[in-house]
Structures are given as C-alpha cells and as structure tokens.
Coordinates of C-alpha atoms in Angstrom, one line a residue:
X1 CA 17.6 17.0 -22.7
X2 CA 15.1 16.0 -19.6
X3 CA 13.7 19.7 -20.3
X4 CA 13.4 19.1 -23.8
X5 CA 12.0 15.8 -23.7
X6 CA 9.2 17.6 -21.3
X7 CA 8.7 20.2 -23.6
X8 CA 8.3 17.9 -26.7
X9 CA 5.5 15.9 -24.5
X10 CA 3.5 19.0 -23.5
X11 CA 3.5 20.3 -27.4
X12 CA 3.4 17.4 -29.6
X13 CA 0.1 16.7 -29.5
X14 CA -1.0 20.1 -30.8
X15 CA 1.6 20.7 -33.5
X16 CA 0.7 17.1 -34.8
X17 CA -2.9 18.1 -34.8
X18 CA -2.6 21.2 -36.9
X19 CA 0.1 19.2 -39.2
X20 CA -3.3 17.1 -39.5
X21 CA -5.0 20.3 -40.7
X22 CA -2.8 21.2 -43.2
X23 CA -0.3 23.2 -41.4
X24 CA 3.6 23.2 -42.3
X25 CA 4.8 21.1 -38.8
X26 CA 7.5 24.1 -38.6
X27 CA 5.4 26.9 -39.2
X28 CA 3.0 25.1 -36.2
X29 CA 5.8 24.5 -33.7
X30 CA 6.6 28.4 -34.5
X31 CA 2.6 29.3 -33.8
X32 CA 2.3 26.4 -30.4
X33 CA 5.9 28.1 -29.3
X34 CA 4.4 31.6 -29.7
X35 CA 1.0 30.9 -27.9
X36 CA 2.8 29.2 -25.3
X37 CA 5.3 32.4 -24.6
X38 CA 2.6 34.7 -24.9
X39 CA 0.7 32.9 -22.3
X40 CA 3.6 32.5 -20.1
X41 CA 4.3 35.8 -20.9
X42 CA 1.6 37.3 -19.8
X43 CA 1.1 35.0 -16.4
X44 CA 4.7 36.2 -15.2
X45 CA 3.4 40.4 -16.0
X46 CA 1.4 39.7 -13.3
X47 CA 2.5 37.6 -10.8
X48 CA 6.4 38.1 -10.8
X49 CA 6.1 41.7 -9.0
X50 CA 4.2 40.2 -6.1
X51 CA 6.4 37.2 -5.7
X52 CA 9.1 39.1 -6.1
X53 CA 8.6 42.1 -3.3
X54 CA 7.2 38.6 -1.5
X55 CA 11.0 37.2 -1.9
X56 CA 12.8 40.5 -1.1
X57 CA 10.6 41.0 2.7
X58 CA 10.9 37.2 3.1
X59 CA 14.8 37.3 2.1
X60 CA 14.9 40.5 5.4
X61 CA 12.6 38.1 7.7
X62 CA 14.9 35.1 6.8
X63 CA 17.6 35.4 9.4
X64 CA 14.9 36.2 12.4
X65 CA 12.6 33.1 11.1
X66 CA 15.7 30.7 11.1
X67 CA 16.4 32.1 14.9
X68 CA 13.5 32.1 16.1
X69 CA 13.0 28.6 14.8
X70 CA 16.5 27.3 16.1
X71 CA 15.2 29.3 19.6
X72 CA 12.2 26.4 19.6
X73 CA 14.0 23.6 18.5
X74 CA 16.6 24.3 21.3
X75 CA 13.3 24.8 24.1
X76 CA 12.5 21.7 22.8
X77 CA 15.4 20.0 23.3
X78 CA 15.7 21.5 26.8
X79 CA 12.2 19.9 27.9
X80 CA 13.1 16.4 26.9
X81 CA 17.3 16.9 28.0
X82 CA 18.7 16.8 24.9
X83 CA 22.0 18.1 24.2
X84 CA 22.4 21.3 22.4
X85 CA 25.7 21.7 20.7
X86 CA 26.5 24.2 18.4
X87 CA 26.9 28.1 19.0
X88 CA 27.3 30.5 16.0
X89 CA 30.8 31.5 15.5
X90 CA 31.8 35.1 15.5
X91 CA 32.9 36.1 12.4
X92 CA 36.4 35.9 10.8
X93 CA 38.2 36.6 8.2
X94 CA 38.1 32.2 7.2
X95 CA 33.9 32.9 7.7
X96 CA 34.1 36.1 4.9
X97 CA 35.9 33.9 2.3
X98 CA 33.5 30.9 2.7
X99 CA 30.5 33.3 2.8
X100 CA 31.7 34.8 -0.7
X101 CA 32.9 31.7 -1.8
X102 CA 29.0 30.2 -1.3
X103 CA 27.6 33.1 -2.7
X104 CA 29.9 32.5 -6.0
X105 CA 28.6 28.8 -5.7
X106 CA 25.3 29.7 -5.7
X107 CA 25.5 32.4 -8.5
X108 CA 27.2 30.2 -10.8
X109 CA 24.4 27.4 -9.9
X110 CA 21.7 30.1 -11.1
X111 CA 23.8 30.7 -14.6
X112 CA 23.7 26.7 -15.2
X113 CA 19.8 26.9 -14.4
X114 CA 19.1 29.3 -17.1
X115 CA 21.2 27.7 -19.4
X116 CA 19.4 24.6 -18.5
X117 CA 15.9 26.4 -19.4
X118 CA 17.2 28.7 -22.2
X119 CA 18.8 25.6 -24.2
X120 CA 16.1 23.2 -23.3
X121 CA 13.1 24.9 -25.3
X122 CA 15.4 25.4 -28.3
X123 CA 16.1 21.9 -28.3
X124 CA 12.4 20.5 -28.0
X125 CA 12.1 23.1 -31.0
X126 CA 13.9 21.4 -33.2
X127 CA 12.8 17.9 -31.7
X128 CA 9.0 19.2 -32.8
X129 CA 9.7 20.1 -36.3
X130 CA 11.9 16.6 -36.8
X131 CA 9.9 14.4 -34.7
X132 CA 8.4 12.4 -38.1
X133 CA 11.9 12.1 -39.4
X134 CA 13.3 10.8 -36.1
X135 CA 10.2 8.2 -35.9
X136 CA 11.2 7.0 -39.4
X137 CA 15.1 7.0 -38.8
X138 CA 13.7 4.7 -35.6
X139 CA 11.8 2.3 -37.7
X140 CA 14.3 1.8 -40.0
X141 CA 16.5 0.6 -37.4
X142 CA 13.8 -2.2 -36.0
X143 CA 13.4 -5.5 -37.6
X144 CA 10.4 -5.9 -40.2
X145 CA 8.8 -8.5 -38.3
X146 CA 9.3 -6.4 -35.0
X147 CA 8.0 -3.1 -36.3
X148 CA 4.4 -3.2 -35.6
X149 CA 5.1 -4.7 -32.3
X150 CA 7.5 -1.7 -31.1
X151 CA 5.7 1.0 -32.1
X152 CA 2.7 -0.4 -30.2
X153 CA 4.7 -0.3 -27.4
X154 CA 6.5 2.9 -27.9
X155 CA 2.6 4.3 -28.7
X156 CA 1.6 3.0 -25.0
X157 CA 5.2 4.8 -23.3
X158 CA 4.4 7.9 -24.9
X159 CA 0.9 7.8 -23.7
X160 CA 1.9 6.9 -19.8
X161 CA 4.5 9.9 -20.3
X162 CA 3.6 12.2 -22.0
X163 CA 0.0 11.9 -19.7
X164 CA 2.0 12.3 -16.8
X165 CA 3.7 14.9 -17.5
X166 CA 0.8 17.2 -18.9
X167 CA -1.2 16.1 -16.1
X168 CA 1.2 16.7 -13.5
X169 CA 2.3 20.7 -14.6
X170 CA -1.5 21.2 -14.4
X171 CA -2.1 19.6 -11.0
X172 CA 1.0 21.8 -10.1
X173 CA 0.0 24.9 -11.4
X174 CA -3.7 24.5 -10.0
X175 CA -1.9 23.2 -6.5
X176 CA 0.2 26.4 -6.4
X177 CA -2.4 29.1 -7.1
X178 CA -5.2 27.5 -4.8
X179 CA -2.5 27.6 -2.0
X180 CA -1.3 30.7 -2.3
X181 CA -4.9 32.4 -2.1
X182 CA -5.8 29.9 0.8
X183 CA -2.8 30.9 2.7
X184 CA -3.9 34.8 1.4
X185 CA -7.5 34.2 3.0
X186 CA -6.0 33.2 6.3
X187 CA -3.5 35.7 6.7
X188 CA -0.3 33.9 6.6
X189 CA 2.7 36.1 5.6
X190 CA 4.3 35.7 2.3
X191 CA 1.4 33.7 0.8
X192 CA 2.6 34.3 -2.6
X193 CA 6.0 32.6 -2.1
X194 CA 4.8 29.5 -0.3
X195 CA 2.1 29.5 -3.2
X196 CA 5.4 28.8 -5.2
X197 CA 6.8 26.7 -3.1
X198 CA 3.9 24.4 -3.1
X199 CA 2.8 24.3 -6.1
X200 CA 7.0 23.1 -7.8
X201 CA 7.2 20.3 -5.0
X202 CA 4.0 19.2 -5.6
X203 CA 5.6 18.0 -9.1
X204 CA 7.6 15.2 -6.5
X205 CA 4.2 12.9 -5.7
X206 CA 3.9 11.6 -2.0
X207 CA 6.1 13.5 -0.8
X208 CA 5.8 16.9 -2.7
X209 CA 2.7 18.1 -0.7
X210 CA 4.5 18.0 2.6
X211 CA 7.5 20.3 1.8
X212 CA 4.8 23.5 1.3
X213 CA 2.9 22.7 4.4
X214 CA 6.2 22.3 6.7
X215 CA 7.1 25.7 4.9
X216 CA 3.8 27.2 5.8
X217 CA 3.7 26.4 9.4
X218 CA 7.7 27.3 10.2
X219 CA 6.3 30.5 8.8
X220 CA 2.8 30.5 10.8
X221 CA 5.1 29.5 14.1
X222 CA 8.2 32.3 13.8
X223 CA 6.4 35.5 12.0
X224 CA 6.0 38.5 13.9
X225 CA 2.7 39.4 12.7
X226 CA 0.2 38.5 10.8
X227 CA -0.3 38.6 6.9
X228 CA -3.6 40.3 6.3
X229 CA -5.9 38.9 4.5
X230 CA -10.1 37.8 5.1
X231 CA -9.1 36.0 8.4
X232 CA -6.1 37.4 9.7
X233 CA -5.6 35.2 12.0
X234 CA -2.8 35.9 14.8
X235 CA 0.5 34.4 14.6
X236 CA 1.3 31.3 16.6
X237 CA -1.2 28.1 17.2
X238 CA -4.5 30.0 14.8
X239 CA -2.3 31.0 12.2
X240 CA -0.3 27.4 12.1
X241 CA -3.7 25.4 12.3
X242 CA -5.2 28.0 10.1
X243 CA -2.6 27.2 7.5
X244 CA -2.5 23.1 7.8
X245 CA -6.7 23.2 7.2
X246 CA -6.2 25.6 4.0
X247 CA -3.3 23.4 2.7
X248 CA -5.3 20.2 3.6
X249 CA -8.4 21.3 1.9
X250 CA -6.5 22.5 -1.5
X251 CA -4.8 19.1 -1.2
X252 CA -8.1 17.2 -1.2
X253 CA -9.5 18.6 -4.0
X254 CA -6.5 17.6 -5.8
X255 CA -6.7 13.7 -4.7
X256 CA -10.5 13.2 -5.4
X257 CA -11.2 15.8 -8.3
X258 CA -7.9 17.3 -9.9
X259 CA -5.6 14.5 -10.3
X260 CA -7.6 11.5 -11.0
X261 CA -9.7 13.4 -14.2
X262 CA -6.1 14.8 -15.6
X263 CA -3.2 12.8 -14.9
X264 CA -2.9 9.8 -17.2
X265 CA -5.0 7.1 -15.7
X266 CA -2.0 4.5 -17.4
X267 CA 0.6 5.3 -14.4
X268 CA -0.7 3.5 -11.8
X269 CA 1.9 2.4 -9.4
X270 CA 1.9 0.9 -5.8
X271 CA 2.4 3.8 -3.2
X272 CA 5.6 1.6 -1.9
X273 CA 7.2 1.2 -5.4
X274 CA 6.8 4.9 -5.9
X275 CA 8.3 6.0 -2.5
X276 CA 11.0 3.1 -3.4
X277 CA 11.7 4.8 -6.5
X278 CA 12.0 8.6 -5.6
X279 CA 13.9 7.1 -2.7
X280 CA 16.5 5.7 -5.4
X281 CA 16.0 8.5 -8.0
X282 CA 16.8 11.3 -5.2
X283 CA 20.0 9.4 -4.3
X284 CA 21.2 9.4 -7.6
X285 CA 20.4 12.2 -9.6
X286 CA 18.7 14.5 -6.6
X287 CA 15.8 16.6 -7.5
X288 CA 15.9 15.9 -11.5
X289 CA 16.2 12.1 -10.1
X290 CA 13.2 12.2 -7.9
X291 CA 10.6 14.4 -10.8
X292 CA 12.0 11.2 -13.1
X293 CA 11.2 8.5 -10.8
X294 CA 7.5 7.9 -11.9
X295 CA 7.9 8.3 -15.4
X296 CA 11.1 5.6 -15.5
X297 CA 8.7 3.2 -13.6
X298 CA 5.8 3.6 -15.6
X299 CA 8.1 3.1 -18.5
X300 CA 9.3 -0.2 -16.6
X301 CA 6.6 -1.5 -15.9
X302 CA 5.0 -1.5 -19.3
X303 CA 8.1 -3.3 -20.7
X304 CA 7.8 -6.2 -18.1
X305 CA 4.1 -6.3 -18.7
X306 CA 4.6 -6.5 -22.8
X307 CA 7.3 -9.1 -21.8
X308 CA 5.0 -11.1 -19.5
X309 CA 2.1 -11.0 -22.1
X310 CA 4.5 -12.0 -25.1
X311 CA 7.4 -14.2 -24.1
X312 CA 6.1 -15.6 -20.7
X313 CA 3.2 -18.1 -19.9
X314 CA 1.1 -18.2 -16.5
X315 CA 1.3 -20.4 -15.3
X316 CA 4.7 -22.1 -16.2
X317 CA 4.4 -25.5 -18.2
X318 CA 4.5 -28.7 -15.8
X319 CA 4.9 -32.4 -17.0
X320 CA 1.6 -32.4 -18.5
X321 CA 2.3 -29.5 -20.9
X322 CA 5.6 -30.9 -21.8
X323 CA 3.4 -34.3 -22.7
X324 CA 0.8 -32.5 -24.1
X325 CA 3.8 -31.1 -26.8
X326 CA 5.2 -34.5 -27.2
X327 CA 2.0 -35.3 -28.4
X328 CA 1.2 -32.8 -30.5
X329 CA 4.0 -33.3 -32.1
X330 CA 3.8 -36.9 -32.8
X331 CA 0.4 -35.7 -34.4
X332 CA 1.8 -33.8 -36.6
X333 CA 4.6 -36.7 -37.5
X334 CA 1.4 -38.7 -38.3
X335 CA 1.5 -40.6 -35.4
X336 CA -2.0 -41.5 -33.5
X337 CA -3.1 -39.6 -31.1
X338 CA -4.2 -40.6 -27.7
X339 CA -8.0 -41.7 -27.2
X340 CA -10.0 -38.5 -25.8
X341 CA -10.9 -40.3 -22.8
X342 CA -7.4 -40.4 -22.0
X343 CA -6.9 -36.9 -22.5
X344 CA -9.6 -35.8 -20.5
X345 CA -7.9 -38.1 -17.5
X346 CA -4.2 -36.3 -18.5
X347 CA -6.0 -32.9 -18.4
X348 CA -7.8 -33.2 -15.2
X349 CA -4.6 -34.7 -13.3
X350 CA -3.9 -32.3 -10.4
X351 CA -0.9 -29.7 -10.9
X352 CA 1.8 -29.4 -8.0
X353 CA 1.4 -26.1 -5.9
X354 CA 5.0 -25.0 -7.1
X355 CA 3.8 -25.2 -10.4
X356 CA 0.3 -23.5 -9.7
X357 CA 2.0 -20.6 -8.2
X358 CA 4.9 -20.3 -10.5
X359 CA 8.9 -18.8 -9.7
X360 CA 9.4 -16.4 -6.9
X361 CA 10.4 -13.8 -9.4
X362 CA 7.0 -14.1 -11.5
X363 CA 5.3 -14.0 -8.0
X364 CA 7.6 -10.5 -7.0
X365 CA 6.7 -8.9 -10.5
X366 CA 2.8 -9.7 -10.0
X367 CA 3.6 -8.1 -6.3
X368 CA 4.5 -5.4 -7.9
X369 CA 2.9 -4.0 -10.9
X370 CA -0.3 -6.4 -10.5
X371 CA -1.2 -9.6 -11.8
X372 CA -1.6 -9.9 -15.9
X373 CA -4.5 -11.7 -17.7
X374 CA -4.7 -15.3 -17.0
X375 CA -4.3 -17.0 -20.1
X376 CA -5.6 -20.3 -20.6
X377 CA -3.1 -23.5 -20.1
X378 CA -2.5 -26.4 -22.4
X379 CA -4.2 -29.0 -20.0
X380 CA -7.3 -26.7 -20.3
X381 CA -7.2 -26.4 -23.7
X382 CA -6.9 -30.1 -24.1
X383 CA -9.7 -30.6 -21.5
X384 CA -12.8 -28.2 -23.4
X385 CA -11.0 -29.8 -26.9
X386 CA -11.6 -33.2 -25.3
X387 CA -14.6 -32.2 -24.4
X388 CA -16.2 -31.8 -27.6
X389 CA -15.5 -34.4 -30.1
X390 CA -16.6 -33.4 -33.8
X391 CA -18.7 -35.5 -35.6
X392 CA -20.9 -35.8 -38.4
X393 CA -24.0 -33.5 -37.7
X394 CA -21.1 -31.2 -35.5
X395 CA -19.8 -31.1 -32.3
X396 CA -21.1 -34.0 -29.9
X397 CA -19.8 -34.6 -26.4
X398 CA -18.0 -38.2 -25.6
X399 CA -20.1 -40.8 -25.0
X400 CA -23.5 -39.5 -25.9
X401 CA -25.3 -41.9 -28.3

C-alpha cells in the first residue's frame, strides 16, 4: 500500500491533466505507466551492468574490507586500552547451518521485496483509474455542512505529500548520480555502488546523507588500490579526504539549489521534531517507518494547525470576554447596553499574564509547528467598536462635538 500510495502521488497529476484534455483517465494511466517504464526501462539498460560487475568485485573485496576495518578498530582500541573481545570462531558444523539458514533468510527477504514492488504499481494502477470514484465514495461519507471544509484540507495534505514525495525521488536521484561521478573523478573504488547507496538514504532527511559518506570513507580507508578515475588519488588519508570534499560539495548543492526549488516548500518542520520523528518511525516500523516519518508529521501538523485556526482562539477568553458575551447577549435580549465610555474602560483593563500567554499545551504546539495568525480578541474588538460611535453624518469618535 505505502508503494502504491507513492506511486499514485508521483502520477496523479499527469493522468488528471490529460483527463483535462480529453483523454479516457484509463487509457492515460496506461500511456503515464508506459512512459514511465520506458524511461525506467531504459535508465536501468545502462546503468545496471556497471552496478552490477561494481556489486560482484565489491561482494570479493567485502571480506578483506570488513578485516581490514575490524584490524583498525582493534589498533584503535589498543591506543586508548580498550578491551578487545571477540575472536572469529573456526568453523563448525552449528556455523554451516546458521550460515545457510541466513542465506535462506535473506533470500526469502528478497522474494517479499519484489512482491512488495511487483504488487505495489499494480495497485496504484488501479488506484489512478478510480481515484474520481474513490473521491466521490469519500464525500459522500462527510457531512454536507463539513464537505467543503474537508476537502480543503484533504487538498492542502495531498499538496504537503504528494510535494514531498516528488521532490524527494528527484533530490535522490540527482544526489545519487552527482555522487557516484564525484567519487568516479577522485578515484574511489566502486563509485557506482556508493553512488547507489547515497543517492536511496538520501530519501531518510538529516540523517540520509551520512550513511553514503561513512560508506565512502570505510572504503577510501580499507581498499587496496585506487579506483581510477581524473584524480586517482592514493588509498588511505587523499582518497578518504578526497571522498568527504566530493560528497560535501554534491551535498551543498542539494541544500541551497536542489532541495529548496523542488521539494514542497509546505513541509517545513523543526530539525528536532524531524530527528524526533525518524527516531520514533525507525523504532517502529524500521526503514519504511523512518521514509514515513516526514510525511506523517506534515500531515500532523496541518491537522493541529486547521484545528487551531477553526475550533481554538488565541489567546484564550478571560473574564472580560466572558462579560463581553454576557453582554452581548443581553443585547440581543433587548436589554441596554453598557455606555461606550464604559466599554472602552472594560476593554482597556489589563489581562493576567496566564491568560496572555495561554495553556502549556497551546504554548508546546506553537513550540512546535510555529505560532498561527494572531486573531483579534473580543476586548479589542470592543475597544476599535468603542471607538467609533455612529452617528448621523457617519462614524464620529466619543466626545468630539
């Protein structure tokens, strides 16, 4: 469903613009879903045998990386007297089974992935062609007097979303490619699959941008020799800093040019709320938990901001505003209302601080997700009523002549 959902985000806009046009919406699903393959299609022709002999020499290199890494951590430890525990037990017949019974794990983890990513597009297929009907079973089910309410508010969750997640695939895809060819240009050894690496965890924001470069310069650090490329700079310190600078710099021009032009400009969250949230999202649902983590908060926040702006008031009514309805009230019970001198004095009487500031979880919620629109109180509103008394000729203040 999470992959369909994404799927029905990315292509939704176009098939409803070409249902605009004229076209039949299943006959422009069909066309967006052909396009789409034929593009992906034609990106994997080219860039799958490269990875790919990439992942076979970096799957022979793998056991002398992780070695010579575990050789440096234990130096390390060894300089600041550390314990090292832990020697690698010789093999038995208990190791075979547990190695074969990982290696069944892990196959069987790969056939739930491509049933996750064969099933998912067919879904968001047939999501696209009855997304009207699904709309209208959905507005049936609200309230008359709600509907035009929701739907403005399902508009602006779609927007956040569906931004996001366009936005996001392309900073990803434009994050990958510039790092693999920056990592090509300094000669670090299987560019292609760090590349890939970088460019899928850069989908996790914050954090995402780290995993590549810790990648890169394990790599930098344990290879034997060195990649190729314009540079080819020599394994060790050169090839490590050489790395970090190309990441760094690809990573810049995604803060200051990339991501603020294409990811939706409506998910703006605190840095802390965000780390908060992948923090919880990672815990509970792992990796799908921590891609989900932005979108569920921007979906959050909009709903406490739509509450706040429709069913709260800033700041919270004192005794004043409570009077201020008694008397309105009694105005409309034909009652007479107070003089305006003494609603100017009512309206100007200081407010306590506790009611000024309003309830701690008002004040945690603005802490948050940033303060609303001030909106204007009923002892204002009495004061600039008060203020100009109608008359005869129009509006004259009190006691002019």
């Amino acid at each position: 469903l999470v992959v369909a959902l994404i799927g029905v985000y990315l292509l939704n806009p176009i098939v409803t613009r070409m249902e605009r046009r004229g076209v039949p919406r299943i006959l422009g699903t069909l066309i967006t879903y052909l396009i789409a393959g034929g593009i992906l299609a034609t990106v994997l022709t080219f860039t799958i045998p490269v990875v790919a002999d990439q992942i076979r020499s970096f799957a022979r290199s793998a056991p002398e990386i992780i070695d010579r890494a575990a050789g440096g951590l234990r130096d390390l430890a060894e300089r600041f007297d550390l314990p090292v525990t832990g020697d690698a037990a010789t093999p038995t017949g208990e190791g075979v089974i547990d190695f074969f019974g990982r290696l069944l794990s892990f196959t069987r983890g790969l056939f739930d992935l491509a049933i996750v990513f064969i099933l998912g597009p067919i879904l968001a297929f047939y999501f696209l062609v009855d997304a009207p009907k699904i709309k209208r079973g959905i507005r049936a089910l609200i309230p008359s007097n709600r509907r035009a309410e929701a739907e403005a508010l399902f508009q602006r969750i779609g927007k956040a979303i569906g931004g996001f997640f366009r936005g996001q695939l392309l900073v990803s895809l434009f994050v990958g490619v510039s790092s693999a060819i920056a990592l090509f240009i300094v000669g670090l050894p299987f560019w292609a699959v760090v590349g890939l690496v970088a460019g899928i965890t850069n989908l996790i924001p914050l954090i995402g941008p780290f995993i590549g470069g810790i990648v890169a310069i394990i790599i930098a650090f344990t290879t034997g020799e060195s990649g190729g490329g314009l540079l080819s700079l020599e394994p060790g310190w050169p090839l490590a800093v050489g790395s970090a600078v190309a990441l760094l710099i690809v990573q810049q021009i995604d803060n200051h040019i990339m991501s603020p032009n294409i990811v939706a400009r409506t998910v703006q969250l605190h840095p802390v709320t965000v780390m908060l949230g992948l923090l919880a999202g990672g815990t509970l649902l792992g990796l799908w938990g921590m891609l989900l983590a932005v979108p569920t908060l921007a979906t959050v926040k909009i709903l406490l901001l739509h509450a706040w702006d429709t069913r709260m008031q800033w700041p919270p009514p004192g005794p004043e505003g409570v009077a201020a309805r008694v008397r309105t009230a009694a105005t409309d019970a034909g009652a007479e209302p107070p003089p305006p001198s003494e609603r100017v004095e009512q309206a100007r009487r200081p407010v306590r601080a506790t009611e000024r500031r309003g309830s701690w979880w008002s004040n945690a919620i603005r802490a948050v997700f940033g303060s609303p629109k001030r909106r204007e109180t009923p002892e204002e509103t009495e004061a600039r009523e008060a203020n100009t008394v109608p008359g005869p000729a129009g509006p004259i203040s009190p006691g002019s002549p």
